[in-house]
């Protein structure tokens, strides 16, 4: 089983025990530092059926028909050429192998992502990427996702949506975690000067108030599209 764009490895690690005995997980990411982070986490978890590889989605350095399943949560929409990555995914899957992926749904369903980006845009620190370029919302159109899967040669495509919630005990920890999760938000925020930083955080806390409980805990909704398909 291949976990593509695995980041710190969470999704593949959850599946690793399900493919034992005998099954092996390849935990991969294009970023060497992410792969090293995943390796450290997997080792700490005592996982023994995992190998770690630096692999790019658009050119997967694995043999034709060499894996039974591919997982990719919140990866394809960040890739420069997701159509090529899906064709590569199809190529490395054996016939009848399965792909399971997740990408973010429409902007209005993901305030956890759009509220910070709106505030940063109003401060001149973030510009929405042109349509068709990589970004968290680049594959939020179900039709586009379905047709890319079809064009890559997948069959038995099933699309669904899953509600999620980004929670934290208080604003500061919510924001710190968010900056770790969203590299576009982090890059924009890091360009803020001291005065802007304070203003941005204050505005953000205010706009997140509808999702903040009396004790200060946040629970900000979102929705992810999920797809499974057969090679
Ligand atoms: C939002 S994180 C998701 C990580 C993980 N799948 C998860 O759900 O926790 C996106 C990851 O995609 C990786 N990535 C971006 N472009 C990639 C590409 N072209 N090929 C492989 N990995 C890529 C990034 O390095 C990052 O670790």
PDB file of C-alpha atoms and ligand atoms in Angstrom:
ATOM      1  CA  UNK A   1       0.000   0.000   0.000  1.00  0.00           C
ATOM      2  CA  UNK A   2       1.326   3.414  -0.988  1.00  0.00           C
ATOM      3  CA  UNK A   3       0.557   6.554   1.017  1.00  0.00           C
ATOM      4  CA  UNK A   4       1.269   9.398  -1.409  1.00  0.00           C
ATOM      5  CA  UNK A   5       1.956  12.962  -0.161  1.00  0.00           C
ATOM      6  CA  UNK A   6       1.808  11.362   3.277  1.00  0.00           C
ATOM      7  CA  UNK A   7       3.136  14.326   5.243  1.00  0.00           C
ATOM      8  CA  UNK A   8       3.726  13.097   8.820  1.00  0.00           C
ATOM      9  CA  UNK A   9       2.190   9.737   7.867  1.00  0.00           C
ATOM     10  CA  UNK A  10      -1.023   9.689   9.878  1.00  0.00           C
ATOM     11  CA  UNK A  11      -3.316   8.114   7.267  1.00  0.00           C
ATOM     12  CA  UNK A  12      -0.988   5.346   6.158  1.00  0.00           C
ATOM     13  CA  UNK A  13      -0.020   4.567   9.745  1.00  0.00           C
ATOM     14  CA  UNK A  14      -3.700   4.062  10.590  1.00  0.00           C
ATOM     15  CA  UNK A  15      -3.901   1.533   7.745  1.00  0.00           C
ATOM     16  CA  UNK A  16      -0.559  -0.214   8.391  1.00  0.00           C
ATOM     17  CA  UNK A  17      -1.927  -2.649  10.970  1.00  0.00           C
ATOM     18  CA  UNK A  18      -4.874  -3.511   8.695  1.00  0.00           C
ATOM     19  CA  UNK A  19      -2.566  -4.956   6.027  1.00  0.00           C
ATOM     20  CA  UNK A  20      -0.689  -7.224   8.425  1.00  0.00           C
ATOM     21  CA  UNK A  21       0.436  -9.930   8.278  1.00  0.00           C
ATOM     22  CA  UNK A  22       2.485  -9.653   5.129  1.00  0.00           C
ATOM     23  CA  UNK A  23       1.380  -6.254   3.854  1.00  0.00           C
ATOM     24  CA  UNK A  24       3.836  -3.404   3.535  1.00  0.00           C
ATOM     25  CA  UNK A  25       3.165   0.318   3.592  1.00  0.00           C
ATOM     26  CA  UNK A  26       5.274   2.726   1.547  1.00  0.00           C
ATOM     27  CA  UNK A  27       5.026   6.067   3.303  1.00  0.00           C
ATOM     28  CA  UNK A  28       6.044   8.777   0.813  1.00  0.00           C
ATOM     29  CA  UNK A  29       6.194  12.502   0.258  1.00  0.00           C
ATOM     30  CA  UNK A  30       8.072  14.759  -2.139  1.00  0.00           C
ATOM     31  CA  UNK A  31       9.519  16.629   0.823  1.00  0.00           C
ATOM     32  CA  UNK A  32      12.535  14.941   2.372  1.00  0.00           C
ATOM     33  CA  UNK A  33      11.927  16.653   5.723  1.00  0.00           C
ATOM     34  CA  UNK A  34       8.338  15.338   5.788  1.00  0.00           C
ATOM     35  CA  UNK A  35       9.580  11.811   5.082  1.00  0.00           C
ATOM     36  CA  UNK A  36      12.084  12.122   7.935  1.00  0.00           C
ATOM     37  CA  UNK A  37       9.344  13.390  10.243  1.00  0.00           C
ATOM     38  CA  UNK A  38       7.134  10.462   9.244  1.00  0.00           C
ATOM     39  CA  UNK A  39      10.015   8.033   9.775  1.00  0.00           C
ATOM     40  CA  UNK A  40      10.573   9.380  13.307  1.00  0.00           C
ATOM     41  CA  UNK A  41       6.855   9.102  14.092  1.00  0.00           C
ATOM     42  CA  UNK A  42       6.520   5.611  12.630  1.00  0.00           C
ATOM     43  CA  UNK A  43       9.572   4.432  14.555  1.00  0.00           C
ATOM     44  CA  UNK A  44       8.208   5.908  17.805  1.00  0.00           C
ATOM     45  CA  UNK A  45       4.924   4.103  17.126  1.00  0.00           C
ATOM     46  CA  UNK A  46       6.830   0.827  16.756  1.00  0.00           C
ATOM     47  CA  UNK A  47       5.592   0.204  13.196  1.00  0.00           C
ATOM     48  CA  UNK A  48       7.588  -2.542  11.521  1.00  0.00           C
ATOM     49  CA  UNK A  49       5.883  -2.930   8.134  1.00  0.00           C
ATOM     50  CA  UNK A  50       6.624   0.555   6.772  1.00  0.00           C
ATOM     51  CA  UNK A  51       9.279   1.776   4.346  1.00  0.00           C
ATOM     52  CA  UNK A  52       9.866   5.483   3.772  1.00  0.00           C
ATOM     53  CA  UNK A  53      10.493   7.027   0.360  1.00  0.00           C
ATOM     54  CA  UNK A  54      10.881  10.487  -1.129  1.00  0.00           C
ATOM     55  CA  UNK A  55       8.471  10.269  -4.091  1.00  0.00           C
ATOM     56  CA  UNK A  56       6.885  12.977  -6.227  1.00  0.00           C
ATOM     57  CA  UNK A  57       3.245  12.470  -7.191  1.00  0.00           C
ATOM     58  CA  UNK A  58       3.675  13.417 -10.837  1.00  0.00           C
ATOM     59  CA  UNK A  59       6.517  10.958 -11.333  1.00  0.00           C
ATOM     60  CA  UNK A  60       6.260   8.046  -8.918  1.00  0.00           C
ATOM     61  CA  UNK A  61       9.511   6.127  -8.900  1.00  0.00           C
ATOM     62  CA  UNK A  62       7.857   2.708  -8.536  1.00  0.00           C
ATOM     63  CA  UNK A  63       7.349  -0.073 -11.023  1.00  0.00           C
ATOM     64  CA  UNK A  64       4.261  -0.554 -13.155  1.00  0.00           C
ATOM     65  CA  UNK A  65       1.483  -2.419 -11.289  1.00  0.00           C
ATOM     66  CA  UNK A  66       3.576  -2.731  -8.136  1.00  0.00           C
ATOM     67  CA  UNK A  67       1.070  -1.721  -5.411  1.00  0.00           C
ATOM     68  CA  UNK A  68      -2.399  -2.947  -4.404  1.00  0.00           C
ATOM     69  CA  UNK A  69      -3.726   0.308  -2.961  1.00  0.00           C
ATOM     70  CA  UNK A  70      -2.928   4.023  -2.892  1.00  0.00           C
ATOM     71  CA  UNK A  71      -4.014   6.469  -0.216  1.00  0.00           C
ATOM     72  CA  UNK A  72      -3.694  10.218  -0.710  1.00  0.00           C
ATOM     73  CA  UNK A  73      -5.330  12.584   1.770  1.00  0.00           C
ATOM     74  CA  UNK A  74      -5.161  16.293   0.926  1.00  0.00           C
ATOM     75  CA  UNK A  75      -2.324  15.891  -1.544  1.00  0.00           C
ATOM     76  CA  UNK A  76      -3.422  15.908  -5.194  1.00  0.00           C
ATOM     77  CA  UNK A  77      -4.837  19.455  -5.146  1.00  0.00           C
ATOM     78  CA  UNK A  78      -1.424  20.782  -4.067  1.00  0.00           C
ATOM     79  CA  UNK A  79       0.394  19.102  -6.940  1.00  0.00           C
ATOM     80  CA  UNK A  80       1.454  21.144  -9.946  1.00  0.00           C
ATOM     81  CA  UNK A  81      -0.063  18.592 -12.325  1.00  0.00           C
ATOM     82  CA  UNK A  82      -2.747  16.523 -10.528  1.00  0.00           C
ATOM     83  CA  UNK A  83      -3.902  14.912 -13.791  1.00  0.00           C
ATOM     84  CA  UNK A  84      -0.388  13.559 -14.359  1.00  0.00           C
ATOM     85  CA  UNK A  85      -0.247  12.418 -10.709  1.00  0.00           C
ATOM     86  CA  UNK A  86      -3.502  10.476 -11.116  1.00  0.00           C
ATOM     87  CA  UNK A  87      -2.166   8.826 -14.289  1.00  0.00           C
ATOM     88  CA  UNK A  88       0.996   7.889 -12.387  1.00  0.00           C
ATOM     89  CA  UNK A  89      -1.113   6.534  -9.538  1.00  0.00           C
ATOM     90  CA  UNK A  90      -3.038   4.403 -12.032  1.00  0.00           C
ATOM     91  CA  UNK A  91       0.243   3.172 -13.540  1.00  0.00           C
ATOM     92  CA  UNK A  92       1.705   1.937 -10.230  1.00  0.00           C
ATOM     93  CA  UNK A  93      -1.539   0.223  -9.160  1.00  0.00           C
ATOM     94  CA  UNK A  94      -2.078  -3.374 -10.189  1.00  0.00           C
ATOM     95  CA  UNK A  95      -5.216  -4.044 -12.208  1.00  0.00           C
ATOM     96  CA  UNK A  96      -8.151  -4.022  -9.771  1.00  0.00           C
ATOM     97  CA  UNK A  97      -6.138  -2.109  -7.149  1.00  0.00           C
ATOM     98  CA  UNK A  98      -7.862   0.710  -5.319  1.00  0.00           C
ATOM     99  CA  UNK A  99      -7.249   4.404  -4.810  1.00  0.00           C
ATOM    100  CA  UNK A 100      -8.734   6.339  -1.881  1.00  0.00           C
ATOM    101  CA  UNK A 101      -8.231  10.101  -1.849  1.00  0.00           C
ATOM    102  CA  UNK A 102      -9.446  13.241  -0.130  1.00  0.00           C
ATOM    103  CA  UNK A 103      -9.408  16.846  -1.362  1.00  0.00           C
ATOM    104  CA  UNK A 104     -11.067  19.934   0.116  1.00  0.00           C
ATOM    105  CA  UNK A 105     -14.645  20.728  -0.875  1.00  0.00           C
ATOM    106  CA  UNK A 106     -15.894  24.205  -1.924  1.00  0.00           C
ATOM    107  CA  UNK A 107     -14.585  27.366  -0.243  1.00  0.00           C
ATOM    108  CA  UNK A 108     -17.889  28.281   1.438  1.00  0.00           C
ATOM    109  CA  UNK A 109     -17.919  24.890   3.191  1.00  0.00           C
ATOM    110  CA  UNK A 110     -14.441  25.375   4.626  1.00  0.00           C
ATOM    111  CA  UNK A 111     -14.384  28.436   6.885  1.00  0.00           C
ATOM    112  CA  UNK A 112     -11.471  26.920   8.849  1.00  0.00           C
ATOM    113  CA  UNK A 113      -9.398  27.563   5.724  1.00  0.00           C
ATOM    114  CA  UNK A 114     -11.027  30.597   4.117  1.00  0.00           C
ATOM    115  CA  UNK A 115     -11.402  32.866   7.180  1.00  0.00           C
ATOM    116  CA  UNK A 116      -7.618  33.105   7.797  1.00  0.00           C
ATOM    117  CA  UNK A 117      -6.924  33.533   4.068  1.00  0.00           C
ATOM    118  CA  UNK A 118      -9.581  36.287   3.820  1.00  0.00           C
ATOM    119  CA  UNK A 119      -7.971  38.208   6.683  1.00  0.00           C
ATOM    120  CA  UNK A 120      -4.506  37.808   5.159  1.00  0.00           C
ATOM    121  CA  UNK A 121      -5.805  38.939   1.754  1.00  0.00           C
ATOM    122  CA  UNK A 122      -7.353  42.056   3.289  1.00  0.00           C
ATOM    123  CA  UNK A 123      -3.915  42.860   4.721  1.00  0.00           C
ATOM    124  CA  UNK A 124      -2.339  42.467   1.281  1.00  0.00           C
ATOM    125  CA  UNK A 125      -0.418  39.363   2.313  1.00  0.00           C
ATOM    126  CA  UNK A 126      -2.190  36.717   0.246  1.00  0.00           C
ATOM    127  CA  UNK A 127      -3.533  36.616  -3.295  1.00  0.00           C
ATOM    128  CA  UNK A 128      -5.871  33.824  -4.415  1.00  0.00           C
ATOM    129  CA  UNK A 129      -4.044  31.598  -6.932  1.00  0.00           C
ATOM    130  CA  UNK A 130      -5.316  31.819 -10.511  1.00  0.00           C
ATOM    131  CA  UNK A 131      -7.874  29.179 -11.458  1.00  0.00           C
ATOM    132  CA  UNK A 132      -6.258  25.894 -12.390  1.00  0.00           C
ATOM    133  CA  UNK A 133      -3.147  26.406 -10.282  1.00  0.00           C
ATOM    134  CA  UNK A 134      -2.324  24.265  -7.234  1.00  0.00           C
ATOM    135  CA  UNK A 135      -3.910  25.170  -3.909  1.00  0.00           C
ATOM    136  CA  UNK A 136      -6.133  23.726  -1.183  1.00  0.00           C
ATOM    137  CA  UNK A 137      -9.318  24.327  -3.209  1.00  0.00           C
ATOM    138  CA  UNK A 138      -7.979  23.405  -6.658  1.00  0.00           C
ATOM    139  CA  UNK A 139      -9.932  20.113  -6.877  1.00  0.00           C
ATOM    140  CA  UNK A 140     -13.081  21.180  -5.049  1.00  0.00           C
ATOM    141  CA  UNK A 141     -15.196  20.778  -8.184  1.00  0.00           C
ATOM    142  CA  UNK A 142     -16.649  17.251  -8.131  1.00  0.00           C
ATOM    143  CA  UNK A 143     -17.061  17.104 -11.901  1.00  0.00           C
ATOM    144  CA  UNK A 144     -13.453  18.087 -12.452  1.00  0.00           C
ATOM    145  CA  UNK A 145     -12.275  15.476  -9.957  1.00  0.00           C
ATOM    146  CA  UNK A 146     -14.430  12.761 -11.524  1.00  0.00           C
ATOM    147  CA  UNK A 147     -13.299  13.568 -15.049  1.00  0.00           C
ATOM    148  CA  UNK A 148      -9.628  13.620 -14.011  1.00  0.00           C
ATOM    149  CA  UNK A 149     -10.076  10.175 -12.438  1.00  0.00           C
ATOM    150  CA  UNK A 150     -11.823   8.897 -15.568  1.00  0.00           C
ATOM    151  CA  UNK A 151      -9.176  10.336 -17.870  1.00  0.00           C
ATOM    152  CA  UNK A 152      -6.476   8.670 -15.759  1.00  0.00           C
ATOM    153  CA  UNK A 153      -8.174   5.322 -16.469  1.00  0.00           C
ATOM    154  CA  UNK A 154      -9.976   4.709 -13.166  1.00  0.00           C
ATOM    155  CA  UNK A 155     -13.323   2.886 -12.969  1.00  0.00           C
ATOM    156  CA  UNK A 156     -15.972   2.306 -10.283  1.00  0.00           C
ATOM    157  CA  UNK A 157     -15.514   5.894  -9.101  1.00  0.00           C
ATOM    158  CA  UNK A 158     -17.447   6.800  -5.962  1.00  0.00           C
ATOM    159  CA  UNK A 159     -17.479  10.359  -4.617  1.00  0.00           C
ATOM    160  CA  UNK A 160     -18.757  11.443  -1.235  1.00  0.00           C
ATOM    161  CA  UNK A 161     -18.231  14.258   1.251  1.00  0.00           C
ATOM    162  CA  UNK A 162     -17.243  14.134   4.900  1.00  0.00           C
ATOM    163  CA  UNK A 163     -17.870  16.899   7.424  1.00  0.00           C
ATOM    164  CA  UNK A 164     -14.861  17.672   9.596  1.00  0.00           C
ATOM    165  CA  UNK A 165     -14.157  20.074  12.393  1.00  0.00           C
ATOM    166  CA  UNK A 166     -10.902  21.816  13.252  1.00  0.00           C
ATOM    167  CA  UNK A 167     -10.938  22.142  17.020  1.00  0.00           C
ATOM    168  CA  UNK A 168      -8.610  23.425  19.748  1.00  0.00           C
ATOM    169  CA  UNK A 169      -8.929  24.393  23.415  1.00  0.00           C
ATOM    170  CA  UNK A 170      -8.237  28.094  22.684  1.00  0.00           C
ATOM    171  CA  UNK A 171      -7.495  30.531  19.874  1.00  0.00           C
ATOM    172  CA  UNK A 172      -3.697  30.487  20.283  1.00  0.00           C
ATOM    173  CA  UNK A 173      -3.408  26.728  19.951  1.00  0.00           C
ATOM    174  CA  UNK A 174      -5.935  26.702  17.079  1.00  0.00           C
ATOM    175  CA  UNK A 175      -3.876  29.259  15.164  1.00  0.00           C
ATOM    176  CA  UNK A 176      -0.549  27.555  15.898  1.00  0.00           C
ATOM    177  CA  UNK A 177      -1.902  24.205  14.651  1.00  0.00           C
ATOM    178  CA  UNK A 178      -3.480  25.869  11.632  1.00  0.00           C
ATOM    179  CA  UNK A 179      -0.153  27.401  10.619  1.00  0.00           C
ATOM    180  CA  UNK A 180       1.391  23.932  10.778  1.00  0.00           C
ATOM    181  CA  UNK A 181      -1.397  22.486   8.630  1.00  0.00           C
ATOM    182  CA  UNK A 182      -1.680  25.119   5.914  1.00  0.00           C
ATOM    183  CA  UNK A 183       1.588  26.066   4.256  1.00  0.00           C
ATOM    184  CA  UNK A 184      -0.086  28.788   2.118  1.00  0.00           C
ATOM    185  CA  UNK A 185      -1.439  30.447   5.278  1.00  0.00           C
ATOM    186  CA  UNK A 186       1.907  30.168   7.048  1.00  0.00           C
ATOM    187  CA  UNK A 187       3.878  31.655   4.155  1.00  0.00           C
ATOM    188  CA  UNK A 188       1.510  34.635   3.944  1.00  0.00           C
ATOM    189  CA  UNK A 189       1.422  35.183   7.714  1.00  0.00           C
ATOM    190  CA  UNK A 190       5.205  35.051   8.057  1.00  0.00           C
ATOM    191  CA  UNK A 191       5.436  38.093   5.770  1.00  0.00           C
ATOM    192  CA  UNK A 192       3.453  40.236   8.263  1.00  0.00           C
ATOM    193  CA  UNK A 193       5.279  42.842  10.344  1.00  0.00           C
ATOM    194  CA  UNK A 194       4.754  43.115  14.106  1.00  0.00           C
ATOM    195  CA  UNK A 195       1.833  45.559  13.901  1.00  0.00           C
ATOM    196  CA  UNK A 196       0.093  43.506  11.195  1.00  0.00           C
ATOM    197  CA  UNK A 197       0.638  40.294  13.145  1.00  0.00           C
ATOM    198  CA  UNK A 198      -1.234  41.689  16.137  1.00  0.00           C
ATOM    199  CA  UNK A 199      -4.044  43.106  13.997  1.00  0.00           C
ATOM    200  CA  UNK A 200      -4.424  39.871  12.010  1.00  0.00           C
ATOM    201  CA  UNK A 201      -4.638  37.731  15.131  1.00  0.00           C
ATOM    202  CA  UNK A 202      -7.201  40.065  16.722  1.00  0.00           C
ATOM    203  CA  UNK A 203      -9.380  40.104  13.564  1.00  0.00           C
ATOM    204  CA  UNK A 204      -9.105  36.394  13.188  1.00  0.00           C
ATOM    205  CA  UNK A 205     -10.173  35.720  16.780  1.00  0.00           C
ATOM    206  CA  UNK A 206     -13.156  37.995  16.176  1.00  0.00           C
ATOM    207  CA  UNK A 207     -14.219  36.288  12.934  1.00  0.00           C
ATOM    208  CA  UNK A 208     -13.881  32.902  14.550  1.00  0.00           C
ATOM    209  CA  UNK A 209     -16.176  33.929  17.390  1.00  0.00           C
ATOM    210  CA  UNK A 210     -19.207  32.149  15.871  1.00  0.00           C
ATOM    211  CA  UNK A 211     -17.216  28.935  16.243  1.00  0.00           C
ATOM    212  CA  UNK A 212     -15.894  29.701  19.726  1.00  0.00           C
ATOM    213  CA  UNK A 213     -17.592  28.299  22.839  1.00  0.00           C
ATOM    214  CA  UNK A 214     -18.045  30.269  26.058  1.00  0.00           C
ATOM    215  CA  UNK A 215     -14.934  28.686  27.612  1.00  0.00           C
ATOM    216  CA  UNK A 216     -12.792  29.673  24.581  1.00  0.00           C
ATOM    217  CA  UNK A 217     -12.608  26.312  22.795  1.00  0.00           C
ATOM    218  CA  UNK A 218     -12.863  26.491  19.007  1.00  0.00           C
ATOM    219  CA  UNK A 219     -14.577  24.110  16.623  1.00  0.00           C
ATOM    220  CA  UNK A 220     -14.434  25.405  13.061  1.00  0.00           C
ATOM    221  CA  UNK A 221     -16.249  23.362  10.402  1.00  0.00           C
ATOM    222  CA  UNK A 222     -15.015  22.119   7.077  1.00  0.00           C
ATOM    223  CA  UNK A 223     -15.887  19.552   4.460  1.00  0.00           C
ATOM    224  CA  UNK A 224     -13.693  17.241   2.470  1.00  0.00           C
ATOM    225  CA  UNK A 225     -14.531  15.375  -0.705  1.00  0.00           C
ATOM    226  CA  UNK A 226     -13.509  11.740  -0.671  1.00  0.00           C
ATOM    227  CA  UNK A 227     -13.204   9.430  -3.634  1.00  0.00           C
ATOM    228  CA  UNK A 228     -12.509   5.762  -4.119  1.00  0.00           C
ATOM    229  CA  UNK A 229     -11.766   4.282  -7.513  1.00  0.00           C
ATOM    230  CA  UNK A 230     -10.500   1.085  -9.084  1.00  0.00           C
ATOM    231  CA  UNK A 231      -7.549   0.723 -11.427  1.00  0.00           C
TER     232      UNK A 231
HETATM  233  C1  LIG B   1      -1.726  19.019   3.456  1.00  0.00           C
HETATM  234  S1  LIG B   1      -0.361  17.925   3.549  1.00  0.00           S
HETATM  235  C2  LIG B   1      -1.229  16.386   3.765  1.00  0.00           C
HETATM  236  C3  LIG B   1      -0.389  15.382   4.457  1.00  0.00           C
HETATM  237  C4  LIG B   1      -1.059  14.042   4.785  1.00  0.00           C
HETATM  238  N1  LIG B   1      -1.514  13.342   3.601  1.00  0.00           N
HETATM  239  C5  LIG B   1      -2.206  14.205   5.753  1.00  0.00           C
HETATM  240  O1  LIG B   1      -3.356  14.053   5.356  1.00  0.00           O
HETATM  241  O2  LIG B   1      -1.935  14.491   6.928  1.00  0.00           O
HETATM  242  C6  LIG B   1       0.163  17.863   1.865  1.00  0.00           C
HETATM  243  C7  LIG B   1       1.477  17.110   1.618  1.00  0.00           C
HETATM  244  O3  LIG B   1       1.618  16.977   0.191  1.00  0.00           O
HETATM  245  C8  LIG B   1       2.994  17.000  -0.102  1.00  0.00           C
HETATM  246  N2  LIG B   1       3.119  17.284  -1.539  1.00  0.00           N
HETATM  247  C9  LIG B   1       2.833  18.435  -2.178  1.00  0.00           C
HETATM  248  N3  LIG B   1       3.064  18.309  -3.498  1.00  0.00           N
HETATM  249  C10 LIG B   1       3.493  17.035  -3.698  1.00  0.00           C
HETATM  250  C11 LIG B   1       3.892  16.304  -4.849  1.00  0.00           C
HETATM  251  N4  LIG B   1       3.880  16.851  -6.068  1.00  0.00           N
HETATM  252  N5  LIG B   1       4.266  15.009  -4.684  1.00  0.00           N
HETATM  253  C12 LIG B   1       4.283  14.433  -3.456  1.00  0.00           C
HETATM  254  N6  LIG B   1       3.942  15.090  -2.326  1.00  0.00           N
HETATM  255  C13 LIG B   1       3.540  16.377  -2.460  1.00  0.00           C
HETATM  256  C14 LIG B   1       3.536  18.061   0.832  1.00  0.00           C
HETATM  257  O4  LIG B   1       4.927  17.948   1.000  1.00  0.00           O
HETATM  258  C15 LIG B   1       2.737  17.789   2.106  1.00  0.00           C
HETATM  259  O5  LIG B   1       3.439  16.935   2.976  1.00  0.00           O
END
